[in-house]
PDB file of C-alpha atoms in Angstrom:
ATOM      1  CA  ASP A   1       0.000   0.000   0.000  1.00 49.00           C
ATOM      2  CA  ALA A   2       1.271   3.433  -0.936  1.00 55.00           C
ATOM      3  CA  LYS A   3       1.832   5.625   2.097  1.00 86.00           C
ATOM      4  CA  THR A   4       1.215   8.860   0.243  1.00 95.00           C
ATOM      5  CA  THR A   5      -1.715  10.836  -1.136  1.00 95.00           C
ATOM      6  CA  GLN A   6      -1.365  13.061  -4.177  1.00 97.00           C
ATOM      7  CA  PRO A   7      -3.840  14.957  -6.375  1.00 98.00           C
ATOM      8  CA  THR A   8      -4.695  13.078  -9.521  1.00 97.00           C
ATOM      9  CA  SER A   9      -3.814  15.897 -11.873  1.00 97.00           C
ATOM     10  CA  MET A  10      -2.636  19.499 -12.045  1.00 97.00           C
ATOM     11  CA  ASP A  11      -2.070  22.117 -14.691  1.00 97.00           C
ATOM     12  CA  CYS A  12       0.684  24.713 -14.759  1.00 97.00           C
ATOM     13  CA  ALA A  13       1.436  27.542 -17.171  1.00 97.00           C
ATOM     14  CA  GLU A  14       4.790  27.372 -18.894  1.00 97.00           C
ATOM     15  CA  GLY A  15       7.379  29.482 -17.127  1.00 97.00           C
ATOM     16  CA  ARG A  16       5.490  29.455 -13.842  1.00 97.00           C
ATOM     17  CA  ALA A  17       6.418  27.496 -10.758  1.00 97.00           C
ATOM     18  CA  ALA A  18       4.746  24.112 -10.451  1.00 98.00           C
ATOM     19  CA  ASN A  19       3.955  23.160  -6.861  1.00 98.00           C
ATOM     20  CA  LEU A  20       3.075  19.503  -6.405  1.00 98.00           C
ATOM     21  CA  PRO A  21       1.766  18.536  -2.966  1.00 98.00           C
ATOM     22  CA  CYS A  22       2.055  15.180  -1.246  1.00 97.00           C
ATOM     23  CA  ASN A  23       0.469  14.032   1.983  1.00 97.00           C
ATOM     24  CA  HIS A  24       2.316  11.441   4.042  1.00 95.00           C
ATOM     25  CA  SER A  25       0.674  11.803   7.432  1.00 93.00           C
ATOM     26  CA  THR A  26       1.818   8.385   8.680  1.00 91.00           C
ATOM     27  CA  ILE A  27       5.501   8.916   7.907  1.00 92.00           C
ATOM     28  CA  SER A  28       7.871   7.741  10.612  1.00 89.00           C
ATOM     29  CA  GLY A  29      11.078   9.344  11.792  1.00 87.00           C
ATOM     30  CA  ASN A  30      13.340   7.046   9.811  1.00 85.00           C
ATOM     31  CA  GLU A  31      11.586   7.468   6.460  1.00 89.00           C
ATOM     32  CA  TYR A  32      12.673   9.629   3.539  1.00 90.00           C
ATOM     33  CA  VAL A  33      10.424  11.349   1.018  1.00 93.00           C
ATOM     34  CA  TYR A  34      11.432  10.586  -2.571  1.00 93.00           C
ATOM     35  CA  TRP A  35      10.139  12.078  -5.798  1.00 96.00           C
ATOM     36  CA  TYR A  36      10.317  10.407  -9.178  1.00 97.00           C
ATOM     37  CA  ARG A  37       8.663  11.414 -12.426  1.00 98.00           C
ATOM     38  CA  GLN A  38       7.687   9.532 -15.540  1.00 98.00           C
ATOM     39  CA  ILE A  39       7.549  11.311 -18.845  1.00 97.00           C
ATOM     40  CA  HIS A  40       5.328   9.674 -21.422  1.00 94.00           C
ATOM     41  CA  SER A  41       6.825   6.488 -22.909  1.00 90.00           C
ATOM     42  CA  GLN A  42       9.895   6.665 -20.686  1.00 95.00           C
ATOM     43  CA  GLY A  43      11.014   4.976 -17.496  1.00 96.00           C
ATOM     44  CA  PRO A  44      10.671   6.760 -14.159  1.00 97.00           C
ATOM     45  CA  GLN A  45      13.381   9.282 -13.364  1.00 96.00           C
ATOM     46  CA  TYR A  46      14.695  10.256  -9.942  1.00 94.00           C
ATOM     47  CA  ILE A  47      14.181  13.916  -9.018  1.00 96.00           C
ATOM     48  CA  ILE A  48      15.030  14.542  -5.391  1.00 95.00           C
ATOM     49  CA  HIS A  49      14.675  13.195  -1.875  1.00 92.00           C
ATOM     50  CA  GLY A  50      14.789  14.512   1.682  1.00 92.00           C
ATOM     51  CA  LEU A  51      14.389  13.563   5.315  1.00 90.00           C
ATOM     52  CA  LYS A  52      13.372  16.678   7.200  1.00 89.00           C
ATOM     53  CA  ASN A  53      15.304  19.609   5.807  1.00 87.00           C
ATOM     54  CA  ASN A  54      14.359  21.357   2.599  1.00 93.00           C
ATOM     55  CA  GLU A  55      16.411  20.211  -0.365  1.00 95.00           C
ATOM     56  CA  THR A  56      17.293  21.750  -3.705  1.00 96.00           C
ATOM     57  CA  ASN A  57      19.059  20.408  -6.756  1.00 94.00           C
ATOM     58  CA  GLU A  58      19.288  21.318 -10.406  1.00 94.00           C
ATOM     59  CA  MET A  59      15.884  19.858 -11.127  1.00 94.00           C
ATOM     60  CA  ALA A  60      13.667  20.915  -8.265  1.00 97.00           C
ATOM     61  CA  SER A  61      13.199  21.939  -4.652  1.00 98.00           C
ATOM     62  CA  LEU A  62      11.594  19.855  -1.949  1.00 98.00           C
ATOM     63  CA  ILE A  63       9.845  21.552   0.936  1.00 97.00           C
ATOM     64  CA  ILE A  64       8.964  19.319   3.898  1.00 96.00           C
ATOM     65  CA  THR A  65       6.695  20.628   6.632  1.00 95.00           C
ATOM     66  CA  GLU A  66       8.037  20.772  10.155  1.00 94.00           C
ATOM     67  CA  ASP A  67       5.813  17.907  11.293  1.00 93.00           C
ATOM     68  CA  ARG A  68       6.901  15.969   8.172  1.00 94.00           C
ATOM     69  CA  LYS A  69       3.328  15.004   7.379  1.00 94.00           C
ATOM     70  CA  SER A  70       3.363  16.648   3.990  1.00 96.00           C
ATOM     71  CA  SER A  71       5.744  17.970   1.392  1.00 97.00           C
ATOM     72  CA  THR A  72       5.757  19.991  -1.807  1.00 98.00           C
ATOM     73  CA  LEU A  73       7.866  19.466  -4.885  1.00 98.00           C
ATOM     74  CA  ILE A  74       8.589  22.732  -6.648  1.00 98.00           C
ATOM     75  CA  LEU A  75       9.647  23.041 -10.269  1.00 97.00           C
ATOM     76  CA  PRO A  76      10.646  26.723 -10.295  1.00 96.00           C
ATOM     77  CA  HIS A  77      10.135  27.450 -13.988  1.00 95.00           C
ATOM     78  CA  ALA A  78       8.069  24.715 -15.581  1.00 97.00           C
ATOM     79  CA  THR A  79       8.609  23.921 -19.246  1.00 97.00           C
ATOM     80  CA  LEU A  80       6.596  21.781 -21.629  1.00 97.00           C
ATOM     81  CA  ARG A  81       9.144  19.006 -21.090  1.00 96.00           C
ATOM     82  CA  ASP A  82       8.144  18.823 -17.436  1.00 97.00           C
ATOM     83  CA  THR A  83       4.776  17.375 -18.420  1.00 98.00           C
ATOM     84  CA  ALA A  84       4.812  13.990 -16.688  1.00 98.00           C
ATOM     85  CA  VAL A  85       3.399  11.874 -13.887  1.00 98.00           C
ATOM     86  CA  TYR A  86       5.081  12.752 -10.588  1.00 98.00           C
ATOM     87  CA  TYR A  87       5.337  10.138  -7.856  1.00 97.00           C
ATOM     88  CA  CYS A  88       5.882  10.885  -4.180  1.00 97.00           C
ATOM     89  CA  ILE A  89       7.290   7.829  -2.371  1.00 94.00           C
ATOM     90  CA  VAL A  90       8.100   7.249   1.281  1.00 92.00           C
ATOM     91  CA  ARG A  91      11.029   4.922   1.967  1.00 86.00           C
ATOM     92  CA  PRO A  92      12.893   3.784   5.084  1.00 81.00           C
ATOM     93  CA  LYS A  93      16.123   5.633   5.810  1.00 73.00           C
ATOM     94  CA  ASN A  94      18.221   2.505   5.736  1.00 66.00           C
ATOM     95  CA  SER A  95      16.236   0.812   3.029  1.00 64.00           C
ATOM     96  CA  GLY A  96      19.121  -1.248   1.795  1.00 67.00           C
ATOM     97  CA  ASN A  97      18.222  -0.725  -1.827  1.00 80.00           C
ATOM     98  CA  THR A  98      14.697  -2.038  -1.457  1.00 84.00           C
ATOM     99  CA  PRO A  99      12.198  -1.707  -4.319  1.00 88.00           C
ATOM    100  CA  LEU A 100      10.138   1.408  -4.935  1.00 90.00           C
ATOM    101  CA  VAL A 101       6.417   1.249  -4.189  1.00 90.00           C
ATOM    102  CA  PHE A 102       4.597   3.528  -6.612  1.00 93.00           C
ATOM    103  CA  GLY A 103       1.181   5.043  -6.031  1.00 92.00           C
ATOM    104  CA  LYS A 104      -0.893   6.670  -8.733  1.00 94.00           C
ATOM    105  CA  GLY A 105       1.044   9.928  -8.747  1.00 96.00           C
ATOM    106  CA  THR A 106       0.043  13.371 -10.033  1.00 98.00           C
ATOM    107  CA  ARG A 107      -0.261  13.974 -13.738  1.00 98.00           C
ATOM    108  CA  LEU A 108       1.209  17.440 -14.341  1.00 98.00           C
ATOM    109  CA  SER A 109       0.332  19.165 -17.592  1.00 98.00           C
ATOM    110  CA  VAL A 110       2.424  22.214 -18.456  1.00 98.00           C
ATOM    111  CA  ILE A 111       0.487  24.449 -20.789  1.00 97.00           C
ATOM    112  CA  ALA A 112       1.982  26.920 -23.257  1.00 94.00           C
TER     113      ALA A 112
ATOM    114  CA  ASP B   1      27.397   6.001 -19.347  1.00 66.00           C
ATOM    115  CA  ALA B   2      24.676   4.637 -21.630  1.00 82.00           C
ATOM    116  CA  GLY B   3      22.292   4.059 -18.763  1.00 95.00           C
ATOM    117  CA  VAL B   4      20.166   0.964 -18.356  1.00 97.00           C
ATOM    118  CA  ILE B   5      19.655  -0.773 -21.675  1.00 97.00           C
ATOM    119  CA  GLN B   6      16.613  -2.877 -22.457  1.00 98.00           C
ATOM    120  CA  SER B   7      15.773  -4.937 -25.501  1.00 97.00           C
ATOM    121  CA  PRO B   8      13.656  -5.264 -27.416  1.00 97.00           C
ATOM    122  CA  ARG B   9      11.847  -1.941 -27.080  1.00 97.00           C
ATOM    123  CA  HIS B  10       8.692  -3.405 -28.538  1.00 97.00           C
ATOM    124  CA  GLU B  11       7.548  -7.004 -28.760  1.00 97.00           C
ATOM    125  CA  VAL B  12       4.389  -8.330 -30.318  1.00 98.00           C
ATOM    126  CA  THR B  13       3.706 -12.024 -29.973  1.00 97.00           C
ATOM    127  CA  GLU B  14       0.878 -14.493 -30.032  1.00 97.00           C
ATOM    128  CA  MET B  15      -0.609 -16.197 -27.044  1.00 97.00           C
ATOM    129  CA  GLY B  16       1.331 -19.297 -26.064  1.00 97.00           C
ATOM    130  CA  GLN B  17       4.662 -18.108 -27.388  1.00 97.00           C
ATOM    131  CA  GLU B  18       7.769 -17.693 -25.276  1.00 97.00           C
ATOM    132  CA  VAL B  19       8.943 -14.134 -24.695  1.00 98.00           C
ATOM    133  CA  THR B  20      12.368 -13.083 -23.414  1.00 98.00           C
ATOM    134  CA  LEU B  21      13.089  -9.550 -22.274  1.00 98.00           C
ATOM    135  CA  ARG B  22      16.657  -8.416 -21.719  1.00 98.00           C
ATOM    136  CA  CYS B  23      18.344  -5.868 -19.518  1.00 98.00           C
ATOM    137  CA  LYS B  24      21.862  -4.526 -19.165  1.00 98.00           C
ATOM    138  CA  PRO B  25      22.262  -2.551 -15.918  1.00 97.00           C
ATOM    139  CA  ILE B  26      24.597   0.364 -15.380  1.00 94.00           C
ATOM    140  CA  SER B  27      28.128  -0.885 -14.828  1.00 94.00           C
ATOM    141  CA  GLY B  28      29.032  -1.147 -11.164  1.00 89.00           C
ATOM    142  CA  HIS B  29      25.466  -1.252  -9.900  1.00 91.00           C
ATOM    143  CA  ASP B  30      24.827  -4.043  -7.423  1.00 90.00           C
ATOM    144  CA  TYR B  31      21.047  -4.110  -7.598  1.00 93.00           C
ATOM    145  CA  LEU B  32      18.724  -4.888 -10.481  1.00 96.00           C
ATOM    146  CA  PHE B  33      14.945  -4.587 -10.443  1.00 97.00           C
ATOM    147  CA  TRP B  34      12.208  -5.698 -12.838  1.00 98.00           C
ATOM    148  CA  TYR B  35       8.945  -3.732 -12.749  1.00 98.00           C
ATOM    149  CA  ARG B  36       5.768  -4.033 -14.791  1.00 98.00           C
ATOM    150  CA  GLN B  37       3.386  -1.198 -15.636  1.00 97.00           C
ATOM    151  CA  THR B  38      -0.239  -1.571 -16.686  1.00 96.00           C
ATOM    152  CA  MET B  39      -3.123   0.869 -16.743  1.00 93.00           C
ATOM    153  CA  MET B  40      -5.015  -1.150 -14.153  1.00 93.00           C
ATOM    154  CA  ARG B  41      -2.236  -1.843 -11.648  1.00 93.00           C
ATOM    155  CA  GLY B  42       0.284   0.930 -12.292  1.00 94.00           C
ATOM    156  CA  LEU B  43       3.965   0.249 -11.637  1.00 96.00           C
ATOM    157  CA  GLU B  44       4.650  -2.850  -9.592  1.00 96.00           C
ATOM    158  CA  LEU B  45       7.750  -4.813  -8.706  1.00 96.00           C
ATOM    159  CA  LEU B  46       8.201  -8.291 -10.133  1.00 97.00           C
ATOM    160  CA  ILE B  47      11.613  -9.329  -8.783  1.00 97.00           C
ATOM    161  CA  TYR B  48      14.945  -7.885  -7.745  1.00 96.00           C
ATOM    162  CA  PHE B  49      18.526  -9.090  -7.506  1.00 96.00           C
ATOM    163  CA  ASN B  50      21.525  -8.179  -5.397  1.00 93.00           C
ATOM    164  CA  ASN B  51      24.910  -9.182  -6.774  1.00 93.00           C
ATOM    165  CA  ASN B  52      23.161 -11.490  -9.239  1.00 95.00           C
ATOM    166  CA  VAL B  53      21.200 -13.307  -6.528  1.00 95.00           C
ATOM    167  CA  PRO B  54      17.381 -13.035  -6.463  1.00 95.00           C
ATOM    168  CA  ILE B  55      16.278 -11.395  -3.231  1.00 94.00           C
ATOM    169  CA  ASP B  56      12.520 -11.072  -3.588  1.00 93.00           C
ATOM    170  CA  ASP B  57      10.417 -12.642  -6.319  1.00 94.00           C
ATOM    171  CA  SER B  58       7.090 -12.330  -4.545  1.00 92.00           C
ATOM    172  CA  GLY B  59       5.838 -10.034  -7.290  1.00 93.00           C
ATOM    173  CA  MET B  60       6.262 -12.601 -10.029  1.00 95.00           C
ATOM    174  CA  PRO B  61       2.703 -13.380 -11.104  1.00 87.00           C
ATOM    175  CA  GLU B  62       2.983 -17.122 -11.539  1.00 83.00           C
ATOM    176  CA  ASP B  63       5.195 -19.934 -12.706  1.00 90.00           C
ATOM    177  CA  ARG B  64       4.998 -18.732 -16.280  1.00 96.00           C
ATOM    178  CA  PHE B  65       7.378 -15.930 -15.317  1.00 97.00           C
ATOM    179  CA  SER B  66      11.057 -16.509 -14.591  1.00 97.00           C
ATOM    180  CA  ALA B  67      14.036 -14.186 -14.258  1.00 98.00           C
ATOM    181  CA  LYS B  68      17.749 -14.809 -14.260  1.00 97.00           C
ATOM    182  CA  MET B  69      20.892 -12.797 -13.794  1.00 97.00           C
ATOM    183  CA  PRO B  70      23.815 -14.937 -14.972  1.00 96.00           C
ATOM    184  CA  ASN B  71      26.328 -12.124 -14.462  1.00 95.00           C
ATOM    185  CA  ALA B  72      26.572  -8.540 -13.287  1.00 94.00           C
ATOM    186  CA  SER B  73      25.917  -7.080 -16.714  1.00 95.00           C
ATOM    187  CA  PHE B  74      22.908  -9.032 -17.934  1.00 96.00           C
ATOM    188  CA  SER B  75      19.460 -10.133 -16.834  1.00 98.00           C
ATOM    189  CA  THR B  76      16.512 -11.768 -18.558  1.00 98.00           C
ATOM    190  CA  LEU B  77      12.811 -11.948 -17.823  1.00 98.00           C
ATOM    191  CA  LYS B  78      11.086 -14.834 -19.536  1.00 98.00           C
ATOM    192  CA  ILE B  79       7.396 -15.529 -19.969  1.00 97.00           C
ATOM    193  CA  GLN B  80       6.422 -18.994 -21.117  1.00 97.00           C
ATOM    194  CA  PRO B  81       3.728 -19.405 -22.283  1.00 96.00           C
ATOM    195  CA  SER B  82       2.619 -15.820 -22.768  1.00 97.00           C
ATOM    196  CA  GLU B  83      -0.996 -14.720 -22.346  1.00 96.00           C
ATOM    197  CA  PRO B  84      -2.865 -11.555 -23.415  1.00 97.00           C
ATOM    198  CA  ARG B  85      -3.031 -10.380 -19.779  1.00 96.00           C
ATOM    199  CA  ASP B  86       0.774 -10.184 -19.770  1.00 97.00           C
ATOM    200  CA  SER B  87       0.561  -7.209 -22.127  1.00 98.00           C
ATOM    201  CA  ALA B  88       2.309  -4.348 -20.339  1.00 98.00           C
ATOM    202  CA  VAL B  89       5.441  -2.228 -20.278  1.00 98.00           C
ATOM    203  CA  TYR B  90       8.281  -3.983 -18.482  1.00 98.00           C
ATOM    204  CA  PHE B  91      10.959  -1.827 -16.909  1.00 98.00           C
ATOM    205  CA  CYS B  92      14.370  -2.776 -15.671  1.00 98.00           C
ATOM    206  CA  ALA B  93      16.148  -0.559 -13.135  1.00 97.00           C
ATOM    207  CA  SER B  94      19.515  -0.693 -11.426  1.00 95.00           C
ATOM    208  CA  SER B  95      21.014   1.010  -8.425  1.00 91.00           C
ATOM    209  CA  PRO B  96      24.374   1.192  -6.702  1.00 88.00           C
ATOM    210  CA  PHE B  97      24.771   0.061  -3.133  1.00 80.00           C
ATOM    211  CA  GLN B  98      25.049   3.060  -0.858  1.00 72.00           C
ATOM    212  CA  GLY B  99      26.003   2.280   2.693  1.00 65.00           C
ATOM    213  CA  GLY B 100      26.793   4.529   5.582  1.00 53.00           C
ATOM    214  CA  GLY B 101      23.179   5.542   6.101  1.00 50.00           C
ATOM    215  CA  LEU B 102      22.732   6.872   2.595  1.00 52.00           C
ATOM    216  CA  THR B 103      19.813   5.606   0.568  1.00 57.00           C
ATOM    217  CA  ASP B 104      19.916   4.598  -3.055  1.00 74.00           C
ATOM    218  CA  THR B 105      18.616   5.995  -6.321  1.00 86.00           C
ATOM    219  CA  GLN B 106      17.198   3.731  -8.989  1.00 92.00           C
ATOM    220  CA  TYR B 107      17.918   4.294 -12.658  1.00 94.00           C
ATOM    221  CA  PHE B 108      15.311   3.001 -15.057  1.00 97.00           C
ATOM    222  CA  GLY B 109      15.645   1.749 -18.587  1.00 97.00           C
ATOM    223  CA  PRO B 110      13.306   2.840 -21.379  1.00 97.00           C
ATOM    224  CA  GLY B 111      11.124  -0.225 -20.985  1.00 98.00           C
ATOM    225  CA  THR B 112       9.883  -3.002 -23.259  1.00 98.00           C
ATOM    226  CA  ARG B 113       6.318  -2.694 -24.482  1.00 98.00           C
ATOM    227  CA  LEU B 114       4.918  -6.208 -24.749  1.00 98.00           C
ATOM    228  CA  THR B 115       1.730  -6.992 -26.626  1.00 98.00           C
ATOM    229  CA  VAL B 116       0.383 -10.533 -26.521  1.00 98.00           C
ATOM    230  CA  LEU B 117      -2.341 -11.168 -29.068  1.00 97.00           C
TER     231      LEU B 117
END
């Protein structure tokens, strides 16, 4: 069972920030929040992950609430190529390379 | 690095035929995963290997499915006999072992789209 809840779909105007929420109210202290995305006809792609601090890389930023029960993935300047299904996944800190458990994700449509 | 390589990219076969899907993981990665994606069930794990040894095959649907990893650079997923309900996209992913409290990242191949008529 997926431990996360995400909206089914979202739209975002090209050039604007895309903010994708994820609820993980049952997350435990030793679990990370991971984000992957899947562009049409491609395999899933890792974006970012975090434990409790906010994280930023070249692709996105991850904002985790203080109580860790929810998070937001931010694509600062969305482009048409960011149209994809975005998956929020909770995984144990010392997962030992265990498999990913995918939910239904959020289908993000970036509109010109 | 070429990334995870899967072949064929597309496979169309008739019910009852044997199907073999192939995967070459990223060099140096210790873990290899096979996932299947359908509209009804989404992405789900079939089996995964660590250092060529199967660790968890609980996701393999039934005895018609088998997977092997004869060496660190090659894995196969075989379906015999194939059925229409096996139609799906099959993904292979690999990841490096990351110890010291760090978690891993999985790198996915482009997938094999299987159609069983």
